[in-house]
Amino acid sequence: DLPISRDYFLSIFEQGNSQPKVVHSSRSFEIVQSMVASGYGVTISAIAPQRDSAVNGYPLTTVPLTADVPNLCLGLAELDRGADTPASRAFQTYCAKYFKEIGPNLRARDGT
């Protein structure tokens, strides 16, 4: 239940001309996972769980969305002054590689 992600997920339902029935919400990823694993409902997440169980020990099941939904926008900001350093370039390279590996639909603004 964070402002940008909440609006994004609600827009997915709006595309399908439906409204979710939100009974509980939290800003904590771990709490939401635990609630779902305990049987209190389902959730949509942009981040796949790293484990097969929630922090409360109950198992989690993930189901990928099959609908064509808009991608989330992810940005990397840098200061104008002193931003072009070996460390910042290494970090940019790492981020580009990491996000290409986790999501084939993720693309940088320059198309890479």
Coordinates of C-alpha atoms in Angstrom, one line a residue, residues 26 28-39 48-61:
S26 CA 0.0 -2.8 4.6
S28 CA 5.2 -4.1 4.6
F29 CA 5.9 -6.7 1.9
E30 CA 6.5 -9.3 4.6
I31 CA 3.2 -8.6 6.4
V32 CA 1.3 -8.9 3.1
Q33 CA 3.0 -12.2 2.2
S34 CA 2.2 -13.6 5.7
M35 CA -1.4 -12.5 5.4
V36 CA -1.8 -14.2 2.0
A37 CA 0.1 -17.3 3.1
S38 CA -2.3 -17.5 6.1
G39 CA -5.3 -17.5 3.8
A48 CA 8.4 -12.2 -6.8
P49 CA 9.1 -13.7 -3.4
Q50 CA 12.6 -14.9 -2.8
R51 CA 11.5 -18.0 -0.9
D52 CA 8.6 -20.5 -1.1
S53 CA 7.3 -19.5 2.3
A54 CA 6.4 -16.3 4.1
V55 CA 8.2 -15.1 7.2
N56 CA 5.5 -16.8 9.3
G57 CA 6.5 -20.2 7.8
Y58 CA 3.4 -20.8 5.7
P59 CA 3.9 -21.7 2.1
L60 CA 3.5 -19.1 -0.7
T61 CA 2.3 -19.9 -4.2

